[in-house]
Short mmCIF file of C-alpha atoms in Angstrom, two decimals:
data_model
loop_
_atom_site.label_atom_id
_atom_site.label_comp_id
_atom_site.label_asym_id
_atom_site.label_seq_id
_atom_site.Cartn_x
_atom_site.Cartn_y
_atom_site.Cartn_z
CA MET P 3 16.33 81.49 44.96
CA LYS P 4 19.31 80.43 47.02
CA LEU P 5 20.65 77.36 45.28
CA HIS P 6 24.02 77.46 43.55
CA ARG P 7 24.01 75.70 40.18
CA ARG P 8 27.42 74.05 40.53
CA GLU P 9 26.44 72.60 43.92
CA VAL P 10 23.12 71.38 42.54
CA VAL P 11 24.73 69.61 39.57
CA ALA P 12 27.53 68.16 41.72
CA GLU P 13 24.91 66.77 44.10
CA LEU P 14 22.88 65.27 41.22
CA LEU P 15 25.99 63.58 39.80
CA ARG P 16 27.41 62.40 43.15
CA ASP P 17 27.97 58.62 43.08
CA ARG P 18 26.43 58.56 39.63
CA GLY P 19 27.16 54.87 39.05
CA ASP P 20 26.23 53.92 35.49
CA LEU P 21 24.03 56.97 34.90
CA LEU P 22 24.19 58.31 31.32
CA VAL P 23 24.28 62.11 31.15
CA VAL P 24 23.50 64.61 28.40
CA ALA P 25 24.10 68.31 29.06
CA GLY P 26 22.70 71.21 27.06
CA LEU P 27 25.03 73.79 25.59
CA GLY P 28 26.51 76.55 27.71
CA SER P 29 26.38 76.69 31.48
CA THR P 30 25.05 73.18 32.12
CA ALA P 31 27.83 71.68 29.96
CA TRP P 32 30.34 73.60 32.10
CA ASP P 33 28.48 72.53 35.28
CA ILE P 34 28.73 68.79 34.57
CA THR P 35 32.39 69.21 33.66
CA ALA P 36 33.06 71.05 36.92
CA ALA P 37 31.48 68.09 38.71
CA GLY P 38 33.98 65.76 36.98
CA ASP P 39 34.26 64.94 33.29
CA SER P 40 33.25 61.40 32.31
CA PRO P 41 33.13 59.48 29.03
CA LEU P 42 29.51 58.69 29.90
CA SER P 43 28.66 62.38 29.72
CA PHE P 44 27.76 64.06 26.45
CA PRO P 45 28.20 67.82 26.90
CA MET P 46 26.84 69.79 23.97
CA TRP P 47 28.47 72.82 22.39
CA GLY P 48 25.61 73.59 20.01
CA ALA P 49 22.35 72.18 18.58
CA MET P 50 20.39 74.35 21.01
CA GLY P 51 17.03 72.83 21.85
CA GLN P 52 18.04 69.21 21.26
CA ALA P 53 19.40 68.09 24.66
CA ALA P 54 16.13 66.46 25.74
CA MET P 55 15.77 64.69 22.38
CA ILE P 56 19.28 63.27 22.62
CA GLY P 57 18.25 62.02 26.04
CA LEU P 58 15.14 60.42 24.54
CA GLY P 59 17.12 58.65 21.81
CA LEU P 60 19.58 57.39 24.38
CA ALA P 61 16.82 56.27 26.75
CA LEU P 62 15.07 54.31 23.98
CA ALA P 63 18.35 52.69 22.89
CA GLN P 64 19.38 51.80 26.47
CA PRO P 65 16.17 50.96 28.35
CA ARG P 66 18.07 49.33 31.24
CA ARG P 67 20.20 52.41 31.97
CA ARG P 68 19.10 55.59 33.69
CA VAL P 69 19.46 58.69 31.50
CA LEU P 70 19.72 62.24 32.86
CA VAL P 71 19.40 65.33 30.70
CA VAL P 72 20.63 68.41 32.52
CA THR P 73 20.08 71.62 30.64
CA GLY P 74 19.36 75.30 30.98
CA ASP P 75 16.04 77.14 30.87
CA GLY P 76 16.91 78.88 27.60
CA GLU P 77 17.89 75.59 25.96
CA MET P 78 14.71 73.89 27.19
CA LEU P 79 12.54 76.76 25.97
CA MET P 80 13.93 76.29 22.47
CA GLY P 81 12.85 72.64 22.47
CA LEU P 82 9.50 72.66 24.28
CA GLY P 83 8.04 70.40 21.60
CA SER P 84 10.45 67.68 22.67
CA LEU P 85 8.59 67.46 26.00
CA ALA P 86 5.46 66.50 24.04
CA THR P 87 7.47 63.98 22.02
CA ILE P 88 8.89 62.44 25.22
CA GLY P 89 5.41 62.38 26.71
CA VAL P 90 4.19 60.20 23.85
CA GLN P 91 7.08 57.73 24.24
CA GLN P 92 6.95 57.55 28.10
CA PRO P 93 10.53 56.38 28.66
CA ALA P 94 10.62 55.17 32.29
CA ASN P 95 14.40 55.63 32.46
CA LEU P 96 14.59 59.32 31.47
CA ALA P 97 14.81 62.38 33.70
CA VAL P 98 15.06 65.95 32.38
CA VAL P 99 16.42 68.47 34.89
CA VAL P 100 16.44 72.15 34.00
CA ILE P 101 18.91 74.31 35.91
CA ASP P 102 16.78 77.45 35.82
CA ASN P 103 18.53 80.75 36.49
CA GLU P 104 15.93 82.64 34.44
CA ARG P 105 18.74 84.04 32.31
CA TYR P 106 20.61 83.48 29.05
CA GLY P 107 23.94 83.10 30.84
CA GLU P 108 26.24 82.96 27.83
CA THR P 109 24.95 86.02 26.03
CA GLY P 110 24.74 88.77 28.62
CA MET P 111 22.33 87.48 31.27
CA GLN P 112 19.17 88.54 29.43
CA ARG P 113 15.96 87.33 31.09
CA THR P 114 14.42 84.13 29.71
CA HIS P 115 10.69 83.48 29.61
CA THR P 116 10.87 81.74 32.99
CA ALA P 117 11.77 85.10 34.55
CA TRP P 118 8.26 86.19 33.58
CA GLY P 119 6.75 83.19 35.35
CA ILE P 120 6.53 80.73 32.47
CA ASP P 121 6.27 77.41 34.29
CA LEU P 122 8.35 74.64 32.70
CA ALA P 123 7.23 71.99 35.20
CA ALA P 124 3.62 72.77 34.29
CA VAL P 125 4.46 72.30 30.63
CA ALA P 126 6.10 68.94 31.39
CA SER P 127 3.11 67.93 33.50
CA GLY P 128 0.80 68.82 30.60
CA CYS P 129 3.02 66.67 28.38
CA LYS P 130 2.27 63.61 30.53
CA PHE P 131 5.59 63.38 32.37
CA LYS P 132 4.91 61.03 35.30
CA HIS P 133 6.52 63.48 37.71
CA ALA P 134 7.15 67.19 37.21
CA ILE P 135 8.39 69.36 40.05
CA THR P 136 9.99 72.74 40.70
CA ALA P 137 12.72 72.67 43.35
CA THR P 138 13.84 75.84 45.12
CA ALA P 139 15.42 74.72 48.39
CA ASP P 140 17.04 71.31 48.13
CA VAL P 141 17.52 68.66 45.49
CA GLY P 142 16.90 65.46 47.44
CA ALA P 143 13.60 64.94 45.64
CA VAL P 144 15.29 65.59 42.30
CA ARG P 145 17.89 62.90 43.03
CA GLU P 146 15.05 60.48 43.72
CA LEU P 147 13.60 61.24 40.29
CA VAL P 148 16.97 60.83 38.57
CA TYR P 149 18.05 57.56 40.23
CA ARG P 150 14.98 55.71 41.47
CA THR P 151 11.51 56.81 40.47
CA PRO P 152 10.07 55.43 37.20
CA GLY P 153 9.78 58.27 34.71
CA PRO P 154 9.66 60.13 32.52
CA SER P 155 10.47 62.73 35.15
CA PHE P 156 11.03 66.47 34.96
CA ALA P 157 12.44 68.94 37.45
CA ALA P 158 13.09 72.63 37.20
CA VAL P 159 15.64 73.67 39.81
CA LYS P 160 15.62 77.39 40.50
CA VAL P 161 19.17 78.68 41.00
CA LEU P 162 20.97 81.99 41.47
CA ASP P 163 21.99 83.87 38.33
CA GLU P 164 25.70 83.61 39.07
CA LYS P 165 28.45 84.23 36.56
CA LEU P 166 30.97 81.45 37.17
CA PRO P 167 34.41 80.47 35.87
CA LEU P 168 34.24 78.37 32.72
CA VAL P 169 35.11 74.69 33.13
CA LEU P 170 35.20 73.41 29.59
CA PRO P 171 34.74 69.82 28.37
CA PRO P 172 36.54 68.62 25.24
CA PRO P 173 35.12 70.52 22.27
CA ASP P 174 35.78 67.85 19.62
CA GLY P 175 32.39 66.33 18.79
CA VAL P 176 33.88 63.18 17.27
CA LEU P 177 35.82 62.55 20.47
CA LEU P 178 32.77 63.13 22.67
CA LYS P 179 30.71 60.72 20.54
CA ALA P 180 33.39 58.04 20.25
CA ARG P 181 34.38 58.00 23.91
CA PHE P 182 30.73 57.79 24.99
CA ARG P 183 30.04 54.83 22.68
CA ARG P 184 33.22 53.02 23.73
CA ALA P 185 32.49 53.48 27.42
CA LEU P 186 28.90 52.31 26.97
CA LEU P 187 29.17 49.66 24.25
CA GLY P 188 32.74 48.41 24.68
CA ASP P 189 34.88 47.31 21.76
CA SER P 190 31.83 46.66 19.58
CA ALA P 191 31.40 50.44 19.29
CA ASP P 192 34.39 50.59 16.97
CA VAL P 193 33.65 47.80 14.48
CA LEU P 194 31.37 47.64 11.47
CA PRO P 195 27.80 46.59 12.34
CA GLU P 196 28.01 43.16 10.64
CA GLU P 197 31.10 42.27 12.70
CA ARG P 198 29.38 42.78 16.03
CA MET E 22 2.81 47.92 -12.47
CA GLN E 23 4.39 50.45 -10.07
CA PRO E 24 6.73 48.87 -7.54
CA ASP E 25 5.62 49.07 -3.91
CA TRP E 26 8.45 51.38 -2.82
CA PRO E 27 7.33 51.84 0.79
CA ALA E 28 7.38 48.05 1.32
CA GLU E 29 10.76 47.80 -0.38
CA VAL E 30 12.17 50.58 1.78
CA HIS E 31 10.75 48.97 4.92
CA ARG E 32 12.56 45.73 4.00
CA GLU E 33 15.80 47.70 3.63
CA LEU E 34 15.33 49.24 7.08
CA VAL E 35 14.73 45.78 8.57
CA ALA E 36 17.78 44.34 6.83
CA ALA E 37 19.96 47.17 8.13
CA GLY E 38 18.75 46.70 11.71
CA VAL E 39 17.05 50.07 12.04
CA ARG E 40 15.19 50.16 15.37
CA VAL E 41 14.08 53.79 15.66
CA VAL E 42 12.05 55.67 13.04
CA GLY E 43 11.40 59.35 13.72
CA TYR E 44 8.84 61.09 11.55
CA VAL E 45 6.92 64.21 10.83
CA PRO E 46 4.04 62.94 8.73
CA ASP E 47 3.73 63.58 5.03
CA ALA E 48 1.08 62.17 2.75
CA GLY E 49 3.84 60.62 0.67
CA HIS E 50 5.15 58.75 3.71
CA LYS E 51 1.75 57.50 4.90
CA ARG E 52 2.28 53.84 4.00
CA LEU E 53 5.92 53.64 5.13
CA ILE E 54 4.98 55.18 8.49
CA GLU E 55 2.23 52.58 8.88
CA LEU E 56 4.64 49.74 8.05
CA CYS E 57 7.14 51.00 10.64
CA GLN E 58 4.41 51.46 13.27
CA ALA E 59 3.26 47.88 12.69
CA ASP E 60 6.81 46.49 12.98
CA LYS E 61 7.34 45.16 16.52
CA ASN E 62 11.11 45.59 16.23
CA MET E 63 10.85 49.30 15.41
CA ARG E 64 10.02 52.24 17.62
CA ALA E 65 8.05 54.78 15.57
CA VAL E 66 8.47 58.22 17.14
CA PRO E 67 6.21 61.08 16.02
CA LEU E 68 8.08 64.40 16.22
CA THR E 69 6.68 67.90 16.66
CA THR E 70 9.34 69.32 14.33
CA GLU E 71 11.99 67.78 12.12
CA GLU E 72 14.96 69.02 14.14
CA GLU E 73 13.86 66.78 17.01
CA GLY E 74 14.71 63.88 14.73
CA ILE E 75 18.36 64.92 14.63
CA GLY E 76 18.58 64.83 18.43
CA LEU E 77 16.69 61.52 18.51
CA ALA E 78 19.02 59.91 15.95
CA ALA E 79 22.15 61.24 17.68
CA GLY E 80 21.02 59.99 21.09
CA ALA E 81 20.03 56.57 19.77
CA TRP E 82 23.43 56.23 18.06
CA LEU E 83 25.21 57.14 21.31
CA GLY E 84 23.20 54.26 22.79
CA GLY E 85 24.06 51.87 19.96
CA GLU E 86 20.87 51.94 17.86
CA LYS E 87 20.22 53.01 14.28
CA THR E 88 17.60 55.59 13.38
CA VAL E 89 15.99 56.65 10.11
CA LEU E 90 14.03 59.90 9.77
CA LEU E 91 11.00 60.47 7.52
CA MET E 92 9.92 63.97 6.57
CA GLN E 93 8.83 66.17 3.69
CA SER E 94 11.00 68.69 1.90
CA SER E 95 9.58 71.72 3.72
CA GLY E 96 10.85 70.26 6.99
CA VAL E 97 14.43 70.34 5.75
CA GLY E 98 14.33 74.07 6.37
CA ASN E 99 13.87 73.36 10.07
CA LEU E 100 17.06 71.31 10.26
CA VAL E 101 19.79 73.73 9.31
CA ASN E 102 21.43 74.63 12.62
CA VAL E 103 21.19 71.17 14.16
CA LEU E 104 22.83 69.62 11.09
CA GLY E 105 25.93 71.40 12.39
CA MET E 106 26.03 68.87 15.23
CA VAL E 107 25.80 65.99 12.74
CA LYS E 108 28.76 67.41 10.87
CA VAL E 109 30.98 68.27 13.83
CA CYS E 110 30.32 64.94 15.61
CA ARG E 111 30.11 62.86 12.41
CA PHE E 112 26.86 61.29 13.54
CA PRO E 113 25.44 58.81 11.02
CA LEU E 114 22.18 60.15 9.59
CA VAL E 115 19.64 58.76 7.13
CA MET E 116 16.67 60.86 6.06
CA ILE E 117 14.02 59.81 3.55
CA ILE E 118 12.44 63.00 2.29
CA THR E 119 9.34 63.20 0.12
CA MET E 120 9.43 66.18 -2.20
CA ARG E 121 6.92 68.98 -2.51
CA GLY E 122 7.07 72.00 -4.75
CA GLU E 123 7.78 69.93 -7.84
CA GLN E 124 5.74 68.50 -10.68
CA GLY E 125 2.08 68.38 -9.67
CA GLU E 126 2.33 70.81 -6.75
CA PHE E 127 -0.93 72.58 -5.90
CA ASN E 128 0.33 74.73 -3.01
CA PRO E 129 2.58 77.65 -4.01
CA TRP E 130 3.84 78.01 -0.42
CA GLN E 131 5.56 74.62 -0.76
CA VAL E 132 7.59 75.73 -3.78
CA PRO E 133 10.43 77.86 -2.30
CA MET E 134 11.60 75.17 0.12
CA GLY E 135 11.08 72.41 -2.43
CA GLN E 136 13.26 74.21 -4.93
CA THR E 137 16.09 74.59 -2.42
CA THR E 138 15.87 71.31 -0.46
CA ALA E 139 18.86 69.63 -2.12
CA ARG E 140 21.02 72.73 -1.96
CA VAL E 141 20.23 73.35 1.72
CA LEU E 142 21.17 69.78 2.58
CA GLU E 143 24.35 69.84 0.55
CA THR E 144 25.35 73.20 2.02
CA MET E 145 25.21 71.62 5.48
CA GLY E 146 27.23 68.58 4.42
CA VAL E 147 24.47 66.06 3.76
CA ALA E 148 24.88 63.82 0.68
CA VAL E 149 21.76 63.91 -1.50
CA ARG E 150 20.42 60.96 -3.53
CA GLN E 151 17.61 61.79 -5.94
CA ALA E 152 15.05 59.01 -6.37
CA GLY E 153 13.17 60.14 -9.45
CA GLU E 154 11.34 56.87 -10.05
CA ALA E 155 9.58 54.45 -7.71
CA GLN E 156 11.91 51.68 -8.92
CA THR E 157 15.00 53.46 -7.57
CA VAL E 158 13.92 54.50 -4.05
CA ALA E 159 14.89 51.32 -2.23
CA ALA E 160 18.30 51.11 -3.93
CA HIS E 161 19.08 54.68 -2.90
CA VAL E 162 17.97 53.94 0.66
CA HIS E 163 20.19 50.84 0.69
CA THR E 164 23.20 52.95 -0.31
CA ALA E 165 22.35 55.66 2.20
CA LEU E 166 22.07 53.13 5.04
CA ARG E 167 25.46 51.62 4.24
CA LEU E 168 27.26 54.92 3.91
CA ALA E 169 25.68 56.32 7.04
CA PHE E 170 26.22 53.45 9.43
CA GLU E 171 29.47 52.09 8.05
CA ALA E 172 31.16 55.37 7.08
CA GLN E 173 29.53 57.87 9.47
CA GLY E 174 27.85 59.63 6.56
CA ALA E 175 24.96 62.09 6.58
CA GLU E 176 22.60 60.94 3.82
CA ALA E 177 19.30 62.11 2.38
CA VAL E 178 17.18 60.29 -0.19
CA LEU E 179 14.79 62.66 -1.95
CA VAL E 180 11.68 60.93 -3.28
CA ALA E 181 10.42 62.95 -6.25
CA GLN E 182 6.90 64.32 -6.15
CA ARG E 183 6.00 62.45 -9.32
CA VAL E 184 6.65 59.21 -7.40
CA ILE E 185 4.18 60.33 -4.72
CA GLY E 186 1.67 61.60 -7.23
CA ILE E 187 -0.47 63.95 -5.15
CA LYS E 188 -2.31 66.45 -7.29
CA SER E 189 -4.84 68.40 -5.25
CA PHE E 190 -5.98 69.27 -1.75
CA GLN E 191 -9.03 67.09 -2.32
CA GLU E 192 -7.04 64.03 -3.36
CA GLN E 193 -4.68 64.53 -0.41
CA ALA E 194 -7.60 64.86 2.00
CA ASN E 195 -9.10 61.64 0.63
CA GLN E 196 -5.95 59.56 1.11
#
């Protein structure tokens, strides 16, 4: 494992265009913020296990936009059932990328199940993701899955278990929700449904 | 004659423009699930656990679509932590929950969660509407839809077990 998580996430979000991004709580939320905060990013501060499901809801609501969920191995392990749920829906515009340092980074670097060889890409493959890969050296193939290949796609990217400076997104959930909807939906995000 | 509450509720969902319906099956929701599955303007999403529905609804709302969740009372116990996100982000949320552990219950393991469903929801900031009769379910759902999507409310409609009317394992199996 030689990849650095901040470099991986920065590379995935480089020239992101109109990509919609959901990040799981903890390190991946800090990673996407370090790469450059955007109103079209939804960094989570809680609801562990739900990042992939938020990505699914977004992908179903916005079938013409590409949706990327970037989350940690611990967060993904808490929501493994969501991979089965995504597999049933087969959203072609959804990619789930797990930044896998095999550790619970926010709580003392305890080993996660992936440190014992539990294979998340194999789980995703068994859940009928169209593509499911593990990347250890470079992320060119992962970028292809995020931006071009019809999904649903899954990638586990093995990274070093570094402890990095925090780069925090806004913590106010109402702000994160409202700015995302405004940036995506325009002024109609702020009016009552019957006025749209 | 008993009103056809699942059909009435489905009409309310259509009128409100609900496009995503997440569900963990319950015998009491069988007909409403079938109506939503048959509706070409709705995406029926089977969930492995109820908390997935909270993520689904939040994501769909970020993308501009309305979601309703269907579950039974035992599943409310699976929601507690993720309801924190609903509260802190003020995500609109509508859940239609069929009750177990009430009048006519045959399974004692359903009783503890059934007896605490309303309190658990209220503790986490979800408004609870009790539909004790088939005639009142659709009206409660109508109110819940308005308050959720026009006032960013978190709403649950509890459909009483006497409305569902399941009495035994055998009857449930034969549904």
